[in-house]
């Protein structure tokens, strides 16, 4: 039996209703082997975060995990 059946677990930021099937169809068009097998380049994120926050780009440090932050 599914122990989660009937539970709403807001602490996990789970969606309460299913996505429409057409959303999954559109998402599937975006996936490529390279996208799934490699880390994304965070470079464009610096400019976006700078514009959104009003802070200089050098105030941000994005990594693909804690191992990359230690390099």
Short mmCIF file of C-alpha atoms in Angstrom, two decimals:
data_model
loop_
_atom_site.label_atom_id
_atom_site.label_comp_id
_atom_site.label_asym_id
_atom_site.label_seq_id
_atom_site.Cartn_x
_atom_site.Cartn_y
_atom_site.Cartn_z
CA UNK A 1 0.00 0.00 0.00
CA UNK A 2 1.21 3.50 -0.81
CA UNK A 3 1.92 5.24 2.50
CA UNK A 4 1.60 8.64 0.79
CA UNK A 5 -1.91 8.05 -0.53
CA UNK A 6 -4.25 10.78 0.62
CA UNK A 7 -1.47 12.92 2.11
CA UNK A 8 -0.60 16.48 1.15
CA UNK A 9 3.04 17.06 2.02
CA UNK A 10 3.56 20.81 1.78
CA UNK A 11 7.00 20.56 3.38
CA UNK A 12 8.28 18.91 0.19
CA UNK A 13 6.98 21.55 -2.22
CA UNK A 14 5.05 18.90 -4.08
CA UNK A 15 2.49 19.80 -6.69
CA UNK A 16 -1.08 19.14 -5.53
CA UNK A 17 -2.55 18.50 -8.97
CA UNK A 18 -1.13 16.70 -12.01
CA UNK A 19 0.38 18.63 -14.90
CA UNK A 20 -1.67 18.66 -18.08
CA UNK A 21 -0.37 16.03 -20.56
CA UNK A 22 0.50 18.70 -23.14
CA UNK A 23 3.04 20.19 -20.69
CA UNK A 24 4.95 16.89 -20.65
CA UNK A 25 4.81 16.68 -24.44
CA UNK A 26 6.39 20.15 -24.74
CA UNK A 27 9.04 19.34 -22.12
CA UNK A 28 9.96 16.10 -23.89
CA UNK A 29 10.79 18.11 -27.03
CA UNK A 30 13.45 20.02 -25.07
CA UNK A 31 15.37 17.02 -23.73
CA UNK A 32 18.47 15.87 -25.56
CA UNK A 33 21.16 13.37 -24.57
CA UNK A 34 23.60 16.25 -24.03
CA UNK A 35 21.16 18.10 -21.78
CA UNK A 36 20.64 15.06 -19.58
CA UNK A 37 24.31 13.97 -19.47
CA UNK A 38 26.10 17.29 -18.87
CA UNK A 39 25.95 20.12 -16.39
CA UNK A 40 24.58 23.37 -17.79
CA UNK A 41 26.81 26.39 -18.32
CA UNK A 42 25.92 28.81 -15.51
CA UNK A 43 27.38 31.86 -17.32
CA UNK A 44 24.04 33.27 -18.58
CA UNK A 45 22.64 33.01 -15.06
CA UNK A 46 25.06 35.63 -13.74
CA UNK A 47 23.66 38.36 -15.97
CA UNK A 48 20.07 37.41 -15.22
CA UNK A 49 20.60 37.36 -11.48
CA UNK A 50 22.47 40.65 -11.64
CA UNK A 51 19.60 42.32 -13.50
CA UNK A 52 16.95 40.84 -11.20
CA UNK A 53 18.71 41.72 -7.97
CA UNK A 54 20.54 44.89 -8.90
CA UNK A 55 23.79 43.39 -7.60
CA UNK A 56 26.99 43.08 -9.65
CA UNK A 57 27.61 39.73 -11.34
CA UNK A 58 30.67 39.10 -9.15
CA UNK A 59 28.38 38.87 -6.11
CA UNK A 60 27.18 35.45 -7.31
CA UNK A 61 28.88 32.08 -7.40
CA UNK A 62 27.02 29.25 -9.07
CA UNK A 63 28.30 25.69 -9.12
CA UNK A 64 27.03 22.32 -10.21
CA UNK A 65 27.33 21.02 -6.65
CA UNK A 66 29.52 21.32 -3.60
CA UNK A 67 32.43 19.46 -5.24
CA UNK A 68 32.72 22.15 -7.92
CA UNK A 69 32.68 24.90 -5.26
CA UNK A 70 35.82 23.46 -3.69
CA UNK A 71 37.91 23.53 -6.86
#
